[in-house]
Short mmCIF file of N, CA, C and O in Angstrom, two decimals:
data_model
loop_
_atom_site.label_atom_id
_atom_site.label_comp_id
_atom_site.label_asym_id
_atom_site.label_seq_id
_atom_site.Cartn_x
_atom_site.Cartn_y
_atom_site.Cartn_z
N MET E 1 -23.40 -7.66 1.66
CA MET E 1 -22.29 -6.91 1.11
C MET E 1 -20.98 -7.32 1.78
O MET E 1 -20.10 -7.83 1.13
N PHE E 2 -20.87 -7.09 3.08
CA PHE E 2 -19.70 -7.51 3.85
C PHE E 2 -20.17 -8.50 4.92
O PHE E 2 -20.87 -8.13 5.84
N ASP E 3 -19.77 -9.75 4.78
CA ASP E 3 -20.18 -10.77 5.74
C ASP E 3 -19.32 -10.77 6.99
O ASP E 3 -19.80 -11.03 8.09
N THR E 4 -18.01 -10.50 6.80
CA THR E 4 -17.08 -10.54 7.92
C THR E 4 -16.22 -9.28 7.92
O THR E 4 -15.50 -9.01 6.96
N ILE E 5 -16.32 -8.53 9.01
CA ILE E 5 -15.57 -7.28 9.16
C ILE E 5 -14.48 -7.51 10.19
O ILE E 5 -14.77 -7.92 11.32
N MET E 6 -13.24 -7.25 9.82
CA MET E 6 -12.12 -7.42 10.74
C MET E 6 -11.72 -6.08 11.35
O MET E 6 -11.65 -5.08 10.65
N ILE E 7 -11.47 -6.11 12.66
CA ILE E 7 -11.02 -4.92 13.37
C ILE E 7 -9.69 -5.22 14.06
O ILE E 7 -9.66 -5.88 15.10
N PRO E 8 -8.57 -4.76 13.51
CA PRO E 8 -7.32 -4.84 14.25
C PRO E 8 -7.36 -3.77 15.35
O PRO E 8 -7.67 -2.61 15.07
N THR E 9 -7.08 -4.15 16.58
CA THR E 9 -7.19 -3.19 17.68
C THR E 9 -6.03 -3.30 18.64
O THR E 9 -5.54 -4.39 18.92
N ASP E 10 -5.60 -2.15 19.13
CA ASP E 10 -4.56 -2.11 20.16
C ASP E 10 -5.09 -1.54 21.47
O ASP E 10 -4.35 -1.32 22.40
N GLY E 11 -6.39 -1.27 21.52
CA GLY E 11 -7.01 -0.77 22.74
C GLY E 11 -6.90 0.73 22.93
O GLY E 11 -7.40 1.27 23.91
N SER E 12 -6.28 1.43 21.99
CA SER E 12 -6.13 2.88 22.11
C SER E 12 -7.47 3.57 21.85
O SER E 12 -8.43 2.96 21.36
N ASP E 13 -7.53 4.87 22.15
CA ASP E 13 -8.74 5.65 21.87
C ASP E 13 -9.08 5.60 20.38
O ASP E 13 -10.24 5.49 20.01
N TYR E 14 -8.06 5.69 19.53
CA TYR E 14 -8.28 5.63 18.09
C TYR E 14 -8.89 4.28 17.69
O TYR E 14 -9.82 4.22 16.90
N SER E 15 -8.33 3.22 18.23
CA SER E 15 -8.85 1.88 17.91
C SER E 15 -10.28 1.70 18.39
O SER E 15 -11.08 1.05 17.72
N ARG E 16 -10.60 2.27 19.54
CA ARG E 16 -11.97 2.16 20.05
C ARG E 16 -12.96 2.83 19.10
O ARG E 16 -14.08 2.35 18.91
N LYS E 17 -12.55 3.93 18.49
CA LYS E 17 -13.42 4.59 17.50
C LYS E 17 -13.63 3.67 16.29
O LYS E 17 -14.73 3.57 15.76
N ALA E 18 -12.56 3.02 15.86
CA ALA E 18 -12.67 2.08 14.73
C ALA E 18 -13.56 0.90 15.12
O ALA E 18 -14.36 0.43 14.30
N GLU E 19 -13.42 0.42 16.35
CA GLU E 19 -14.27 -0.68 16.83
C GLU E 19 -15.74 -0.28 16.76
O GLU E 19 -16.58 -1.03 16.27
N ASP E 20 -16.04 0.93 17.25
CA ASP E 20 -17.42 1.41 17.26
C ASP E 20 -17.97 1.53 15.85
O ASP E 20 -19.12 1.15 15.58
N MET E 21 -17.15 2.04 14.93
CA MET E 21 -17.57 2.17 13.54
C MET E 21 -17.84 0.79 12.93
O MET E 21 -18.87 0.58 12.28
N ALA E 22 -16.94 -0.15 13.16
CA ALA E 22 -17.11 -1.50 12.60
C ALA E 22 -18.33 -2.19 13.18
O ALA E 22 -19.09 -2.85 12.45
N LEU E 23 -18.55 -2.07 14.48
CA LEU E 23 -19.70 -2.71 15.11
C LEU E 23 -21.01 -2.09 14.62
O LEU E 23 -21.99 -2.81 14.37
N SER E 24 -21.03 -0.79 14.45
CA SER E 24 -22.22 -0.12 13.93
C SER E 24 -22.52 -0.58 12.50
O SER E 24 -23.67 -0.89 12.16
N LEU E 25 -21.48 -0.64 11.70
CA LEU E 25 -21.63 -1.11 10.32
C LEU E 25 -22.08 -2.57 10.29
O LEU E 25 -22.98 -2.93 9.52
N ALA E 26 -21.49 -3.40 11.13
CA ALA E 26 -21.86 -4.82 11.20
C ALA E 26 -23.33 -4.99 11.60
O ALA E 26 -24.03 -5.84 11.05
N LYS E 27 -23.77 -4.18 12.53
CA LYS E 27 -25.16 -4.27 12.97
C LYS E 27 -26.11 -3.93 11.82
O LYS E 27 -27.09 -4.63 11.59
N LYS E 28 -25.78 -2.88 11.07
CA LYS E 28 -26.63 -2.46 9.96
C LYS E 28 -26.64 -3.49 8.83
O LYS E 28 -27.65 -3.68 8.17
N LEU E 29 -25.49 -4.15 8.61
CA LEU E 29 -25.37 -5.08 7.48
C LEU E 29 -25.63 -6.53 7.85
O LEU E 29 -25.64 -7.40 6.98
N GLY E 30 -25.78 -6.80 9.15
CA GLY E 30 -25.94 -8.19 9.59
C GLY E 30 -24.65 -8.99 9.47
O GLY E 30 -24.69 -10.20 9.25
N SER E 31 -23.53 -8.32 9.61
CA SER E 31 -22.21 -8.96 9.47
C SER E 31 -21.71 -9.44 10.82
O SER E 31 -22.15 -8.98 11.87
N LYS E 32 -20.76 -10.37 10.77
CA LYS E 32 -20.05 -10.73 11.99
C LYS E 32 -18.74 -9.95 12.00
O LYS E 32 -18.28 -9.45 10.97
N VAL E 33 -18.15 -9.84 13.19
CA VAL E 33 -16.91 -9.09 13.37
C VAL E 33 -15.83 -10.04 13.88
O VAL E 33 -16.10 -10.90 14.72
N VAL E 34 -14.63 -9.84 13.37
CA VAL E 34 -13.46 -10.55 13.89
C VAL E 34 -12.54 -9.49 14.47
O VAL E 34 -11.99 -8.67 13.73
N ALA E 35 -12.43 -9.48 15.79
CA ALA E 35 -11.53 -8.55 16.48
C ALA E 35 -10.16 -9.20 16.60
O ALA E 35 -10.05 -10.34 17.06
N VAL E 36 -9.13 -8.48 16.18
CA VAL E 36 -7.77 -9.03 16.15
C VAL E 36 -6.85 -8.16 16.98
O VAL E 36 -6.80 -6.93 16.80
N HIS E 37 -6.13 -8.80 17.88
CA HIS E 37 -5.05 -8.11 18.59
C HIS E 37 -3.77 -8.88 18.32
O HIS E 37 -3.70 -10.09 18.54
N ILE E 38 -2.78 -8.16 17.81
CA ILE E 38 -1.50 -8.78 17.47
C ILE E 38 -0.48 -8.38 18.53
O ILE E 38 -0.21 -7.19 18.71
N ILE E 39 0.07 -9.38 19.19
CA ILE E 39 1.17 -9.13 20.12
C ILE E 39 2.42 -8.99 19.26
O ILE E 39 2.84 -9.96 18.62
N ASP E 40 2.96 -7.80 19.22
CA ASP E 40 4.12 -7.53 18.36
C ASP E 40 5.30 -8.38 18.80
O ASP E 40 5.74 -8.31 19.94
N ASP E 41 5.80 -9.19 17.89
CA ASP E 41 6.92 -10.08 18.22
C ASP E 41 8.22 -9.34 18.52
O ASP E 41 9.18 -9.93 18.97
N LYS E 42 8.23 -8.03 18.31
CA LYS E 42 9.43 -7.24 18.59
C LYS E 42 9.41 -6.60 19.99
O LYS E 42 10.42 -6.05 20.42
N LEU E 43 8.27 -6.66 20.67
CA LEU E 43 8.19 -6.05 22.00
C LEU E 43 8.92 -6.91 23.03
O LEU E 43 8.94 -8.14 22.92
N ILE E 44 9.49 -6.25 24.03
CA ILE E 44 10.33 -6.97 25.00
C ILE E 44 9.65 -7.20 26.34
O ILE E 44 10.26 -7.74 27.24
N TYR E 45 8.39 -6.80 26.49
CA TYR E 45 7.67 -7.06 27.74
C TYR E 45 7.51 -8.56 27.93
O TYR E 45 7.52 -9.32 26.96
N PRO E 46 7.32 -8.99 29.18
CA PRO E 46 7.03 -10.42 29.38
C PRO E 46 5.76 -10.81 28.61
O PRO E 46 4.77 -10.08 28.61
N TYR E 47 5.81 -11.96 27.96
CA TYR E 47 4.70 -12.42 27.12
C TYR E 47 3.39 -12.44 27.89
O TYR E 47 2.35 -12.05 27.36
N GLU E 48 3.42 -12.91 29.14
CA GLU E 48 2.18 -13.04 29.92
C GLU E 48 1.49 -11.69 30.08
O GLU E 48 0.26 -11.61 30.05
N VAL E 49 2.26 -10.64 30.27
CA VAL E 49 1.70 -9.29 30.43
C VAL E 49 1.02 -8.86 29.12
O VAL E 49 -0.11 -8.36 29.12
N LEU E 50 1.71 -9.08 28.01
CA LEU E 50 1.15 -8.71 26.70
C LEU E 50 -0.08 -9.55 26.37
O LEU E 50 -1.06 -9.04 25.81
N GLU E 51 -0.05 -10.82 26.72
CA GLU E 51 -1.19 -11.70 26.47
C GLU E 51 -2.40 -11.25 27.29
O GLU E 51 -3.52 -11.17 26.75
N ASP E 52 -2.19 -10.94 28.56
CA ASP E 52 -3.30 -10.48 29.41
C ASP E 52 -3.89 -9.17 28.88
O ASP E 52 -5.11 -9.00 28.86
N GLU E 53 -3.01 -8.27 28.45
CA GLU E 53 -3.48 -7.00 27.89
C GLU E 53 -4.31 -7.26 26.62
O GLU E 53 -5.37 -6.67 26.45
N GLY E 54 -3.82 -8.13 25.76
CA GLY E 54 -4.55 -8.45 24.52
C GLY E 54 -5.91 -9.07 24.80
O GLY E 54 -6.90 -8.71 24.16
N LYS E 55 -5.95 -9.99 25.75
CA LYS E 55 -7.23 -10.61 26.11
C LYS E 55 -8.22 -9.59 26.65
O LYS E 55 -9.41 -9.65 26.33
N ALA E 56 -7.73 -8.63 27.45
CA ALA E 56 -8.60 -7.59 28.01
C ALA E 56 -9.15 -6.68 26.90
O ALA E 56 -10.33 -6.31 26.92
N ILE E 57 -8.31 -6.36 25.93
CA ILE E 57 -8.73 -5.52 24.81
C ILE E 57 -9.82 -6.23 24.01
O ILE E 57 -10.85 -5.64 23.68
N LEU E 58 -9.59 -7.50 23.70
CA LEU E 58 -10.57 -8.26 22.92
C LEU E 58 -11.86 -8.48 23.68
O LEU E 58 -12.95 -8.48 23.09
N LYS E 59 -11.76 -8.65 25.00
CA LYS E 59 -12.97 -8.82 25.82
C LYS E 59 -13.87 -7.59 25.74
O LYS E 59 -15.09 -7.70 25.66
N LYS E 60 -13.24 -6.40 25.71
CA LYS E 60 -14.03 -5.17 25.61
C LYS E 60 -14.77 -5.09 24.27
O LYS E 60 -15.91 -4.65 24.20
N VAL E 61 -14.12 -5.53 23.20
CA VAL E 61 -14.78 -5.55 21.89
C VAL E 61 -15.94 -6.55 21.93
O VAL E 61 -17.03 -6.26 21.43
N GLN E 62 -15.70 -7.70 22.54
CA GLN E 62 -16.74 -8.72 22.67
C GLN E 62 -17.96 -8.16 23.42
O GLN E 62 -19.11 -8.36 23.02
N GLU E 63 -17.70 -7.44 24.50
CA GLU E 63 -18.79 -6.86 25.29
C GLU E 63 -19.56 -5.82 24.48
O GLU E 63 -20.79 -5.78 24.53
N LYS E 64 -18.85 -4.99 23.73
CA LYS E 64 -19.53 -4.00 22.89
C LYS E 64 -20.36 -4.70 21.81
O LYS E 64 -21.46 -4.25 21.47
N GLY E 65 -19.84 -5.79 21.29
CA GLY E 65 -20.59 -6.56 20.30
C GLY E 65 -21.88 -7.10 20.89
O GLY E 65 -22.94 -7.03 20.26
N GLN E 66 -21.81 -7.65 22.09
CA GLN E 66 -23.00 -8.19 22.75
C GLN E 66 -24.03 -7.09 22.99
O GLN E 66 -25.23 -7.30 22.80
N GLU E 67 -23.56 -5.91 23.40
CA GLU E 67 -24.47 -4.78 23.63
C GLU E 67 -25.19 -4.38 22.35
O GLU E 67 -26.32 -3.90 22.39
N ASN E 68 -24.52 -4.56 21.21
CA ASN E 68 -25.08 -4.16 19.92
C ASN E 68 -25.71 -5.30 19.14
O ASN E 68 -26.16 -5.12 18.00
N GLY E 69 -25.71 -6.49 19.72
CA GLY E 69 -26.28 -7.64 19.03
C GLY E 69 -25.47 -8.09 17.83
O GLY E 69 -26.02 -8.59 16.86
N VAL E 70 -24.15 -7.93 17.91
CA VAL E 70 -23.25 -8.31 16.82
C VAL E 70 -22.38 -9.47 17.27
O VAL E 70 -21.79 -9.44 18.35
N GLU E 71 -22.30 -10.50 16.43
CA GLU E 71 -21.45 -11.65 16.70
C GLU E 71 -19.98 -11.24 16.54
O GLU E 71 -19.60 -10.70 15.50
N VAL E 72 -19.18 -11.48 17.59
CA VAL E 72 -17.77 -11.10 17.57
C VAL E 72 -16.91 -12.33 17.83
O VAL E 72 -17.11 -13.04 18.80
N HIS E 73 -15.96 -12.57 16.94
CA HIS E 73 -14.95 -13.61 17.13
C HIS E 73 -13.65 -12.91 17.48
O HIS E 73 -13.40 -11.79 17.02
N GLU E 74 -12.81 -13.56 18.27
CA GLU E 74 -11.57 -12.95 18.72
C GLU E 74 -10.36 -13.73 18.21
O GLU E 74 -10.38 -14.96 18.19
N ILE E 75 -9.34 -12.99 17.80
CA ILE E 75 -8.06 -13.60 17.43
C ILE E 75 -6.96 -12.86 18.16
O ILE E 75 -6.83 -11.63 18.03
N LEU E 76 -6.18 -13.60 18.93
CA LEU E 76 -5.02 -13.06 19.64
C LEU E 76 -3.82 -13.84 19.16
O LEU E 76 -3.74 -15.06 19.37
N ILE E 77 -2.91 -13.16 18.48
CA ILE E 77 -1.74 -13.86 17.94
C ILE E 77 -0.47 -13.05 18.17
O ILE E 77 -0.51 -11.86 18.43
N VAL E 78 0.65 -13.74 18.06
CA VAL E 78 1.97 -13.09 18.08
C VAL E 78 2.42 -12.96 16.64
O VAL E 78 2.33 -13.90 15.86
N GLY E 79 2.86 -11.78 16.27
CA GLY E 79 3.32 -11.56 14.91
C GLY E 79 3.77 -10.14 14.71
O GLY E 79 4.08 -9.43 15.66
N SER E 80 3.79 -9.74 13.48
CA SER E 80 4.20 -8.40 13.10
C SER E 80 2.99 -7.64 12.58
O SER E 80 2.50 -7.93 11.49
N PRO E 81 2.50 -6.66 13.36
CA PRO E 81 1.33 -5.91 12.91
C PRO E 81 1.54 -5.26 11.55
O PRO E 81 0.60 -5.17 10.76
N THR E 82 2.74 -4.81 11.26
CA THR E 82 2.97 -4.12 10.00
C THR E 82 3.11 -5.07 8.82
O THR E 82 2.81 -4.70 7.69
N HIS E 83 3.53 -6.31 9.05
CA HIS E 83 3.81 -7.20 7.94
C HIS E 83 2.81 -8.35 7.76
O HIS E 83 2.74 -8.93 6.69
N ASP E 84 2.06 -8.67 8.79
CA ASP E 84 1.20 -9.85 8.74
C ASP E 84 -0.28 -9.55 8.50
O ASP E 84 -1.10 -10.45 8.47
N MET E 85 -0.64 -8.28 8.30
CA MET E 85 -2.05 -7.91 8.22
C MET E 85 -2.77 -8.60 7.05
O MET E 85 -3.90 -9.07 7.21
N ALA E 86 -2.14 -8.69 5.90
CA ALA E 86 -2.80 -9.33 4.75
C ALA E 86 -3.06 -10.80 5.02
O ALA E 86 -4.15 -11.31 4.74
N LYS E 87 -2.09 -11.47 5.61
CA LYS E 87 -2.25 -12.90 5.92
C LYS E 87 -3.34 -13.11 6.97
O LYS E 87 -4.16 -14.02 6.85
N ILE E 88 -3.36 -12.26 7.97
CA ILE E 88 -4.36 -12.37 9.04
C ILE E 88 -5.76 -12.10 8.47
O ILE E 88 -6.72 -12.79 8.80
N THR E 89 -5.87 -11.11 7.60
CA THR E 89 -7.15 -10.79 6.97
C THR E 89 -7.67 -11.98 6.19
O THR E 89 -8.85 -12.34 6.29
N GLU E 90 -6.79 -12.61 5.44
CA GLU E 90 -7.18 -13.77 4.65
C GLU E 90 -7.61 -14.93 5.54
O GLU E 90 -8.65 -15.55 5.31
N LYS E 91 -6.83 -15.23 6.58
CA LYS E 91 -7.16 -16.35 7.47
C LYS E 91 -8.45 -16.10 8.24
O LYS E 91 -9.17 -17.04 8.56
N ALA E 92 -8.74 -14.83 8.54
CA ALA E 92 -9.97 -14.49 9.25
C ALA E 92 -11.18 -14.55 8.33
O ALA E 92 -12.32 -14.50 8.80
N GLY E 93 -10.95 -14.61 7.03
CA GLY E 93 -12.05 -14.63 6.07
C GLY E 93 -12.75 -13.30 5.95
O GLY E 93 -13.92 -13.22 5.57
N ALA E 94 -12.04 -12.23 6.26
CA ALA E 94 -12.63 -10.89 6.25
C ALA E 94 -12.80 -10.37 4.83
O ALA E 94 -11.95 -10.61 3.97
N ASP E 95 -13.90 -9.67 4.61
CA ASP E 95 -14.07 -9.01 3.33
C ASP E 95 -14.10 -7.49 3.48
O ASP E 95 -14.34 -6.77 2.52
N LEU E 96 -13.81 -7.02 4.70
CA LEU E 96 -13.61 -5.59 4.98
C LEU E 96 -12.74 -5.49 6.22
O LEU E 96 -12.94 -6.24 7.18
N VAL E 97 -11.80 -4.55 6.21
CA VAL E 97 -10.98 -4.26 7.38
C VAL E 97 -11.28 -2.83 7.80
O VAL E 97 -11.23 -1.91 6.98
N VAL E 98 -11.61 -2.64 9.08
CA VAL E 98 -11.83 -1.31 9.63
C VAL E 98 -10.70 -1.07 10.62
O VAL E 98 -10.56 -1.79 11.61
N ILE E 99 -9.88 -0.05 10.34
CA ILE E 99 -8.68 0.17 11.14
C ILE E 99 -8.51 1.66 11.42
O ILE E 99 -8.83 2.50 10.58
N ALA E 100 -8.01 1.96 12.60
CA ALA E 100 -7.72 3.34 12.98
C ALA E 100 -6.47 3.83 12.25
O ALA E 100 -5.56 3.04 11.97
N THR E 101 -6.44 5.11 11.97
CA THR E 101 -5.27 5.67 11.29
C THR E 101 -4.06 5.73 12.21
O THR E 101 -2.93 5.75 11.73
N HIS E 102 -4.29 5.78 13.50
CA HIS E 102 -3.20 5.83 14.48
C HIS E 102 -3.56 4.95 15.66
O HIS E 102 -4.72 4.64 15.88
N GLY E 103 -2.54 4.61 16.45
CA GLY E 103 -2.76 3.77 17.62
C GLY E 103 -2.31 4.46 18.87
O GLY E 103 -2.57 5.63 19.08
N LYS E 104 -1.57 3.73 19.67
CA LYS E 104 -1.09 4.25 20.94
C LYS E 104 -0.09 5.38 20.73
O LYS E 104 0.38 5.61 19.63
N THR E 105 0.28 6.06 21.82
CA THR E 105 1.16 7.22 21.71
C THR E 105 2.63 6.82 21.61
O THR E 105 2.98 5.66 21.81
N GLY E 106 3.45 7.80 21.32
CA GLY E 106 4.90 7.58 21.26
C GLY E 106 5.27 6.67 20.12
O GLY E 106 4.72 6.74 19.03
N LEU E 107 6.24 5.79 20.37
CA LEU E 107 6.73 4.86 19.35
C LEU E 107 5.60 3.97 18.86
O LEU E 107 5.49 3.69 17.67
N GLU E 108 4.71 3.54 19.77
CA GLU E 108 3.61 2.67 19.37
C GLU E 108 2.67 3.38 18.40
O GLU E 108 2.11 2.76 17.51
N LYS E 109 2.53 4.71 18.54
CA LYS E 109 1.70 5.46 17.61
C LYS E 109 2.29 5.43 16.21
O LYS E 109 1.58 5.25 15.23
N ILE E 110 3.59 5.57 16.12
CA ILE E 110 4.26 5.51 14.83
C ILE E 110 4.04 4.13 14.21
O ILE E 110 3.74 4.00 13.04
N LEU E 111 4.18 3.08 15.01
CA LEU E 111 4.01 1.73 14.51
C LEU E 111 2.59 1.50 13.99
O LEU E 111 2.40 0.92 12.94
N MET E 112 1.59 1.97 14.72
CA MET E 112 0.22 1.74 14.30
C MET E 112 -0.08 2.52 13.04
O MET E 112 -0.78 2.04 12.17
N GLY E 113 0.48 3.73 12.92
CA GLY E 113 0.29 4.48 11.68
C GLY E 113 0.83 3.70 10.50
O GLY E 113 0.23 3.66 9.44
N SER E 114 1.96 3.05 10.70
CA SER E 114 2.53 2.25 9.62
C SER E 114 1.70 0.99 9.39
O SER E 114 1.67 0.47 8.28
N VAL E 115 1.03 0.50 10.41
CA VAL E 115 0.15 -0.66 10.26
C VAL E 115 -1.00 -0.29 9.32
O VAL E 115 -1.33 -1.02 8.39
N ALA E 116 -1.63 0.86 9.56
CA ALA E 116 -2.73 1.30 8.71
C ALA E 116 -2.24 1.51 7.27
O ALA E 116 -2.91 1.11 6.32
N GLU E 117 -1.09 2.11 7.12
CA GLU E 117 -0.55 2.35 5.78
C GLU E 117 -0.27 1.03 5.06
O GLU E 117 -0.61 0.87 3.89
N ASN E 118 0.33 0.08 5.76
CA ASN E 118 0.60 -1.22 5.16
C ASN E 118 -0.68 -1.97 4.83
O ASN E 118 -0.74 -2.69 3.83
N ALA E 119 -1.70 -1.82 5.68
CA ALA E 119 -2.98 -2.47 5.39
C ALA E 119 -3.53 -1.96 4.06
O ALA E 119 -4.01 -2.74 3.24
N LEU E 120 -3.44 -0.66 3.85
CA LEU E 120 -3.92 -0.09 2.59
C LEU E 120 -3.18 -0.67 1.39
O LEU E 120 -3.76 -0.93 0.35
N LYS E 121 -1.88 -0.88 1.55
CA LYS E 121 -1.04 -1.33 0.44
C LYS E 121 -1.15 -2.83 0.19
O LYS E 121 -1.08 -3.27 -0.95
N LYS E 122 -1.31 -3.63 1.25
CA LYS E 122 -1.14 -5.07 1.11
C LYS E 122 -2.40 -5.91 1.25
O LYS E 122 -2.45 -7.04 0.78
N VAL E 123 -3.41 -5.40 1.93
CA VAL E 123 -4.64 -6.16 2.13
C VAL E 123 -5.44 -6.14 0.84
O VAL E 123 -5.57 -5.10 0.19
N HIS E 124 -5.99 -7.29 0.45
CA HIS E 124 -6.67 -7.43 -0.83
C HIS E 124 -8.19 -7.28 -0.74
O HIS E 124 -8.89 -7.69 -1.66
N VAL E 125 -8.68 -6.72 0.37
CA VAL E 125 -10.09 -6.42 0.51
C VAL E 125 -10.21 -4.92 0.85
O VAL E 125 -9.21 -4.29 1.19
N PRO E 126 -11.40 -4.36 0.76
CA PRO E 126 -11.53 -2.94 1.11
C PRO E 126 -11.09 -2.66 2.55
O PRO E 126 -11.27 -3.48 3.44
N VAL E 127 -10.46 -1.50 2.72
CA VAL E 127 -9.99 -1.06 4.03
C VAL E 127 -10.65 0.29 4.34
O VAL E 127 -10.55 1.22 3.54
N LEU E 128 -11.32 0.35 5.48
CA LEU E 128 -11.94 1.60 5.93
C LEU E 128 -11.06 2.17 7.03
O LEU E 128 -10.89 1.55 8.07
N LEU E 129 -10.49 3.36 6.77
CA LEU E 129 -9.66 4.02 7.78
C LEU E 129 -10.53 4.93 8.62
O LEU E 129 -11.33 5.70 8.09
N VAL E 130 -10.37 4.85 9.94
CA VAL E 130 -11.12 5.69 10.86
C VAL E 130 -10.16 6.65 11.52
O VAL E 130 -9.20 6.23 12.17
N LYS E 131 -10.41 7.93 11.32
CA LYS E 131 -9.51 8.96 11.84
C LYS E 131 -9.84 9.28 13.28
O LYS E 131 -10.96 9.31 13.68
#
């Protein structure tokens, strides 16, 4: 049914729930998972700090995948989480996107909410929202 499930993640509690849902679904369906962390090109932190954070987030998804016997591929890119999701989904070859309805707190929470909303509008494959 779904061969490749994509999980956009920011490492928040909400994203971890979406990761768990996607990994559980992948295990049941025999699907592979593509975990994606997008370094927002609008953030002003030093790139190295954001890159290290992204790698750590993706490593945790990889570890959960190994624990569940699910093949996990990682994508770490710089871009716009709100505008690039459809393109990233297509390049990842995903046929399902599992995304949290919200992300980190404060301004980042607002941004992630808009990421989920944009995914619903622009991604051309089914999108599963995890509350």
